[in-house]
CSV table of C-alpha atoms in Angstrom, one decimal:
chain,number,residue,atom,x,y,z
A,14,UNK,CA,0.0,0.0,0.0
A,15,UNK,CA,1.2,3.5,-1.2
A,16,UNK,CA,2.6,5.8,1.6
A,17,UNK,CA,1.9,9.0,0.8
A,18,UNK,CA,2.5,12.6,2.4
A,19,UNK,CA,1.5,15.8,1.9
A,20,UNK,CA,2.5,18.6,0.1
A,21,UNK,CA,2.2,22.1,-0.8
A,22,UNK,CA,2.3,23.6,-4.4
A,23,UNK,CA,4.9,26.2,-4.9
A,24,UNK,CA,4.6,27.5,-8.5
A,25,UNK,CA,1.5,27.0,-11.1
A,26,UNK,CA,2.7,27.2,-14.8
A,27,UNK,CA,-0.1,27.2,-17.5
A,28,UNK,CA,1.5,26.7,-21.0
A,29,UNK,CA,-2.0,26.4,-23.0
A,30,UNK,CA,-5.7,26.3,-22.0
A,31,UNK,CA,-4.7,22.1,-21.8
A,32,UNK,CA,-1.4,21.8,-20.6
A,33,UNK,CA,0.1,22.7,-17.2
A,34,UNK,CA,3.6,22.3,-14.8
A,35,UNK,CA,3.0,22.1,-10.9
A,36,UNK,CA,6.1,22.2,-8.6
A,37,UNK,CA,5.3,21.2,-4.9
A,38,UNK,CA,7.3,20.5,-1.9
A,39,UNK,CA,7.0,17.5,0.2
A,40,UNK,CA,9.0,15.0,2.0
A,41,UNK,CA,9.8,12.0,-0.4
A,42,UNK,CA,11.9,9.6,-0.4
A,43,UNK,CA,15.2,10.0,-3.0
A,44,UNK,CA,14.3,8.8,-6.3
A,45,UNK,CA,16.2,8.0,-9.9
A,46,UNK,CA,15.7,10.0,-12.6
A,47,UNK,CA,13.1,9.2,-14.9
A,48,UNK,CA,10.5,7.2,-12.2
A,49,UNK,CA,7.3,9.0,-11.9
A,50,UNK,CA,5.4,9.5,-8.4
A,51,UNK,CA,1.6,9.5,-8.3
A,52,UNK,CA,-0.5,12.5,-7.0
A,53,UNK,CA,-3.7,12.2,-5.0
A,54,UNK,CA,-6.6,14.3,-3.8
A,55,UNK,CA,-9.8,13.3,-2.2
A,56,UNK,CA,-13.2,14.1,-4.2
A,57,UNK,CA,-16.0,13.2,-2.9
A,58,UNK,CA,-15.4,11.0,-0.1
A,59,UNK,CA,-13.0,8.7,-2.1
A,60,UNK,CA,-8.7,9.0,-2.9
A,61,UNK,CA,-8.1,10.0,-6.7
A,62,UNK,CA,-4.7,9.3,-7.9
A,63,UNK,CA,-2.8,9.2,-11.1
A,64,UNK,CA,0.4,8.4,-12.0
A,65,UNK,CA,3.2,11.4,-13.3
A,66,UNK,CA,6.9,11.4,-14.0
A,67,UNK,CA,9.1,14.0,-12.4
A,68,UNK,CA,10.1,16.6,-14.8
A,69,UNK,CA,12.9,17.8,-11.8
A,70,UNK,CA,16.1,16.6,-11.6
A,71,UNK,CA,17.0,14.6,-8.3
A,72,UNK,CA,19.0,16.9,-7.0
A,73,UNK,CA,16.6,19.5,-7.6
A,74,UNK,CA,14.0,19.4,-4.3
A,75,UNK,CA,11.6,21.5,-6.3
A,76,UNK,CA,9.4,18.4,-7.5
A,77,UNK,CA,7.8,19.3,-10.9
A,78,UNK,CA,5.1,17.3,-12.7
A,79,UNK,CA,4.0,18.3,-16.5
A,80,UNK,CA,0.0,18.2,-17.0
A,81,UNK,CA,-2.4,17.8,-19.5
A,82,UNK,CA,-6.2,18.7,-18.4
A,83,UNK,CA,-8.5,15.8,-19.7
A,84,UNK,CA,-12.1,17.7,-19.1
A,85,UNK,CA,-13.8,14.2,-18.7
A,86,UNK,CA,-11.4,12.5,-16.0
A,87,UNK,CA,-11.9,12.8,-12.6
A,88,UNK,CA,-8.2,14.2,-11.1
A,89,UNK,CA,-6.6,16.7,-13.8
A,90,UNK,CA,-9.5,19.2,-13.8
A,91,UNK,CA,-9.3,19.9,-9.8
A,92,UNK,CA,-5.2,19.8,-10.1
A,93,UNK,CA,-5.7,22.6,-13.5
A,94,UNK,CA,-7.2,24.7,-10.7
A,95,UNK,CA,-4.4,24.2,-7.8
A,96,UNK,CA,-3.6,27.5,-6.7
A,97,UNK,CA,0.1,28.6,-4.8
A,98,UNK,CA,-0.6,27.0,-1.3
A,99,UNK,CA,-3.2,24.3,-2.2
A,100,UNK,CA,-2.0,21.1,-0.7
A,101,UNK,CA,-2.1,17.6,-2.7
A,102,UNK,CA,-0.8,14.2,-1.4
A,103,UNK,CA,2.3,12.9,-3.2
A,104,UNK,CA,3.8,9.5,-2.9
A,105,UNK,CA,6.6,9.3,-0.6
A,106,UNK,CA,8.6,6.4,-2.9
A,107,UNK,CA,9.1,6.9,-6.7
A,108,UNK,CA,8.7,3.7,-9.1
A,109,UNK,CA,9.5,2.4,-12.1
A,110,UNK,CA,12.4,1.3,-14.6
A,111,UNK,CA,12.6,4.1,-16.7
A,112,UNK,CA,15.7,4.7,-15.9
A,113,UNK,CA,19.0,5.3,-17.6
A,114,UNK,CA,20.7,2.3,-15.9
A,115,UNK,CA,18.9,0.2,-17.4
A,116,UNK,CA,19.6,1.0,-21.0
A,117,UNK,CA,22.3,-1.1,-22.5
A,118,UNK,CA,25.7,0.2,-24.2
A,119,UNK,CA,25.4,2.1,-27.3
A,120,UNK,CA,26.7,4.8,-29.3
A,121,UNK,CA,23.7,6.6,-30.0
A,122,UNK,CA,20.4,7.0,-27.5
A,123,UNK,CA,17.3,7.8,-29.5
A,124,UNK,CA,14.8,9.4,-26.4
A,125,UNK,CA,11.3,9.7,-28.4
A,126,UNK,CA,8.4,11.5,-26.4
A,127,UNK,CA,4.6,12.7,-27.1
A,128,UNK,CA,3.4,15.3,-25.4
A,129,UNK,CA,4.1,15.3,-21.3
A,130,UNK,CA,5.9,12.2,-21.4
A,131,UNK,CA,8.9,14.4,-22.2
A,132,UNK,CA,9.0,14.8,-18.4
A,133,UNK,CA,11.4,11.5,-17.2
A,134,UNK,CA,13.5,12.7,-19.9
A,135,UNK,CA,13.8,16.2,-18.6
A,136,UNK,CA,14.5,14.9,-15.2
A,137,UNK,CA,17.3,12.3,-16.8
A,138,UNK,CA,19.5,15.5,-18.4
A,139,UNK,CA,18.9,17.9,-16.0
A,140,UNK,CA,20.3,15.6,-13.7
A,141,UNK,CA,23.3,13.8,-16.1
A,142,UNK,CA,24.6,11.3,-14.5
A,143,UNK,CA,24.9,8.0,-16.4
A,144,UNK,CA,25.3,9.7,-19.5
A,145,UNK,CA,28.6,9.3,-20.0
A,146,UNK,CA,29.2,6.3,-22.3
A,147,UNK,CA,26.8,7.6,-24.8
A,148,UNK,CA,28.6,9.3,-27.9
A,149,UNK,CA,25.5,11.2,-28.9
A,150,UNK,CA,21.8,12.0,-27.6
A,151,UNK,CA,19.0,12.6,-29.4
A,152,UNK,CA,16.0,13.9,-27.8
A,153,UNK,CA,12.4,14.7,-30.0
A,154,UNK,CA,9.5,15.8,-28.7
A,155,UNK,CA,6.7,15.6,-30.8
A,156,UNK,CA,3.3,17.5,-30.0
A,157,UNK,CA,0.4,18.3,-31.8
A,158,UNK,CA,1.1,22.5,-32.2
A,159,UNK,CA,4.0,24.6,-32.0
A,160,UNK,CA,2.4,26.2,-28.7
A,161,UNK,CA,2.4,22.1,-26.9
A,162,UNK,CA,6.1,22.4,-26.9
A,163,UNK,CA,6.3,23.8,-23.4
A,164,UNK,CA,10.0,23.1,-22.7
A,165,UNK,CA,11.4,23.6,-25.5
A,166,UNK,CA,13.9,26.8,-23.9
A,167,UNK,CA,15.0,24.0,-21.2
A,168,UNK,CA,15.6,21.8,-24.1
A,169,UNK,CA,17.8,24.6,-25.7
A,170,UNK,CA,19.4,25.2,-22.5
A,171,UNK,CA,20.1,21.6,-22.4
A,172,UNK,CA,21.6,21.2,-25.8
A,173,UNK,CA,23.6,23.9,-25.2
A,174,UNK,CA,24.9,22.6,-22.2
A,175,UNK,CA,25.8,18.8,-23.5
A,176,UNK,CA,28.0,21.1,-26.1
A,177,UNK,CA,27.3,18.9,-28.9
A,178,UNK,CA,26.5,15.9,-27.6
A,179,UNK,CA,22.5,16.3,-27.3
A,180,UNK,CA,20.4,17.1,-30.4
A,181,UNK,CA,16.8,18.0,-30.2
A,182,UNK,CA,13.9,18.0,-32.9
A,183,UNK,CA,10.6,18.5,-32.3
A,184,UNK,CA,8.1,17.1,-34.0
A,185,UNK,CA,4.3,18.5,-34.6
A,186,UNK,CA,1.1,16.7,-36.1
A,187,UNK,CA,-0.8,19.2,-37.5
A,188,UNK,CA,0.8,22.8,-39.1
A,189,UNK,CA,3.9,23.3,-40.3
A,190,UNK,CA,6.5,25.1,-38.4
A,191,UNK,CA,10.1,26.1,-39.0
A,192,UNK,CA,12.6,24.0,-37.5
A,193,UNK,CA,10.1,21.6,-36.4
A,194,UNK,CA,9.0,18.0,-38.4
A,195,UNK,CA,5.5,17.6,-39.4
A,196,UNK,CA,3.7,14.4,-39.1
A,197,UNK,CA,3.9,11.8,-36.6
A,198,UNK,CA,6.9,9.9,-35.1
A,199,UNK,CA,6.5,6.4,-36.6
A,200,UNK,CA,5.8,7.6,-40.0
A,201,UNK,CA,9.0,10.2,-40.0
A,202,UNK,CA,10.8,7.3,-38.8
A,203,UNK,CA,9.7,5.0,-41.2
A,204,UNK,CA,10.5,7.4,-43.9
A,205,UNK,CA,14.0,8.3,-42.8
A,206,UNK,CA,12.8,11.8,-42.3
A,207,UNK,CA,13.8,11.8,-38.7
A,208,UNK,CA,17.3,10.4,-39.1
A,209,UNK,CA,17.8,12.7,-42.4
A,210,UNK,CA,16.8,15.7,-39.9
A,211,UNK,CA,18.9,14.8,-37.1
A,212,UNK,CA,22.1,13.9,-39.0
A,213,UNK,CA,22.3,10.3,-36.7
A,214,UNK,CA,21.1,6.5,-37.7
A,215,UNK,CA,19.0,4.7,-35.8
A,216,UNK,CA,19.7,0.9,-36.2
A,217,UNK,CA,20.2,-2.0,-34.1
A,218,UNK,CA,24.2,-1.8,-34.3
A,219,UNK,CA,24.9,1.5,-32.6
A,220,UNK,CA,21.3,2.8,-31.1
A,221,UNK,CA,18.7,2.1,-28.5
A,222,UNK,CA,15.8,3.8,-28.0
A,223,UNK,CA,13.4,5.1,-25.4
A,224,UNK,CA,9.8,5.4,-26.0
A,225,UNK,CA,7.5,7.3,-23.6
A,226,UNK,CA,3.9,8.7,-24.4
A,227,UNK,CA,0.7,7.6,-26.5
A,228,UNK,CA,0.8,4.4,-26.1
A,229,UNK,CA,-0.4,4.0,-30.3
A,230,UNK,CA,3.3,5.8,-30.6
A,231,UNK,CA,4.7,3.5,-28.7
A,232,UNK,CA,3.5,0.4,-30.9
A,233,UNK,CA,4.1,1.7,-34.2
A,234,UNK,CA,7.2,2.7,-33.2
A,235,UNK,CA,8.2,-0.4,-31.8
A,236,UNK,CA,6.7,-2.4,-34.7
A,237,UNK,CA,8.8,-0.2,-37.5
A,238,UNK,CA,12.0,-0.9,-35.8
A,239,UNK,CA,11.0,-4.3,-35.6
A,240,UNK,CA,10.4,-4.8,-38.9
A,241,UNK,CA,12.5,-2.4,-40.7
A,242,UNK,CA,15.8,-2.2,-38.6
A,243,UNK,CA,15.2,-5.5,-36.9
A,244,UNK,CA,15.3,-3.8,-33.2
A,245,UNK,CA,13.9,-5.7,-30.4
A,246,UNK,CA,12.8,-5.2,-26.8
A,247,UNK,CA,15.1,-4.7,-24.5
A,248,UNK,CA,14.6,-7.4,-21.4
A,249,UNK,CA,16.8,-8.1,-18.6
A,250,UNK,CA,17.1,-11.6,-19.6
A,251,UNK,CA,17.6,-10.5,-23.3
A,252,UNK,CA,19.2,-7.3,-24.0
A,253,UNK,CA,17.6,-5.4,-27.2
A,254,UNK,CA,17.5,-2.4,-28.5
A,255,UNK,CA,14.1,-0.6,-27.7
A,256,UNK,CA,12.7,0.3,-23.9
A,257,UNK,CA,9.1,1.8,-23.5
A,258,UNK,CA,7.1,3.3,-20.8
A,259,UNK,CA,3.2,4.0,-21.3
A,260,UNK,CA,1.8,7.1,-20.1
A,261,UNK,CA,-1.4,6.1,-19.7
């Protein structure tokens, strides 16, 4: 059973009429870099939690969470209107495997995101340890306008910092934007499109790749590389080439 304690929001950001950034402070426990927490608030009588990824860096104690309000759902409507002060319980323990140490050696690590999954990534470069043994990162978020690409300053900060070594491309669905792809990720893949953009290959030899968001990304994706670059799932017991996490 979760153990969960409270905490106090600190700073509200609204990106879009949809899309939202808490921080809040609370006493967690220490977590890894791309695990997720789950946030809670009682309506109606009954605990209503949901799962997000820290967009903060570890060392960072200001915890940060990137939102998307769904109108229908029960949770994300009353956390749209949190307000500096409101409290919201938090769980003290982070999970899940998202992590960098469990990507195998390569040269080249692919880190694909849709919308707010680009959170555990954020929280993974911010924070930069592990990255090391990587020659080169690429990093593309893909949204569905221009204005979804909330972090995209950090994500130049970022580059800039990494001096090289990270590349960023965004990618959006529907209107065309300088610098940006247009389409969707599996089909930019499948075309070379991505690769042609970015200057890097992705193939089974020198790449892995990290897949966080709709899960119908995630799937295609996997299946192209499956079929076309002859990447597999990367297991424990059987290293491959692809790691996923679904955001919902």
């Amino acid at each position: 059973m979760a153990d969960w304690v409270t905490g106090s929001i600190t700073k509200v950001d609204r990106w879009t009429d949809a899309l939202f950034s808490i921080q809040v402070n609370a006493p967690i426990d220490a977590f890894t870099a791309g695990q997720f927490a789950k946030l809670s608030l009682e309506i109606d009588g009954e605990r209503v939690q949901r799962a997000y990824s820290y967009v903060n860096a570890p060392s960072n104690s200001n915890l940060e969470f990137y939102l998307v309000t769904v109108p229908e759902g029960k949770l994300s409507p009353r956390l749209t209107d949190m307000q500096i002060g409101s409290e919201i319980q938090v769980t003290k323990e982070a999970a899940g495997f998202f992590v960098i140490d469990e990507v195998p050696e390569c040269d080249t690590l692919w880190m694909l995101a849709t919308g707010t999954a680009i959170g555990p990534y954020l929280s993974i470069l911010q924070e930069g340890i592990g990255l090391d043994r990587f020659k080169n990162i690429v990093l593309v978020h893909a949204a569905r306008f221009s204005q979804d690409l909330s972090y995209l300053p950090l994500m130049q900060q970022l580059q800039q910092r990494y001096n090289g070594k990270l590349h960023i491309q965004t990618v959006v669905s529907r209107e065309e934007v300088a610098g940006s792809l247009t389409g969707r990720v599996p089909a930019l893949i499948e075309d070379g499109s991505l690769e042609a953009a970015v200057g890097l290959k992705m193939d089974a030899e020198d790449s892995h790749v990290m897949l966080c968001g709709n899960p119908q990304m995630v799937r295609d994706t996997q299946q192209i590389l499956k079929d076309s670059r002859g990447m597999r799932k990367h297991l424990k017991r059987k290293p491959g080439h692809m790691t996923s996490e679904h955001y919902w």
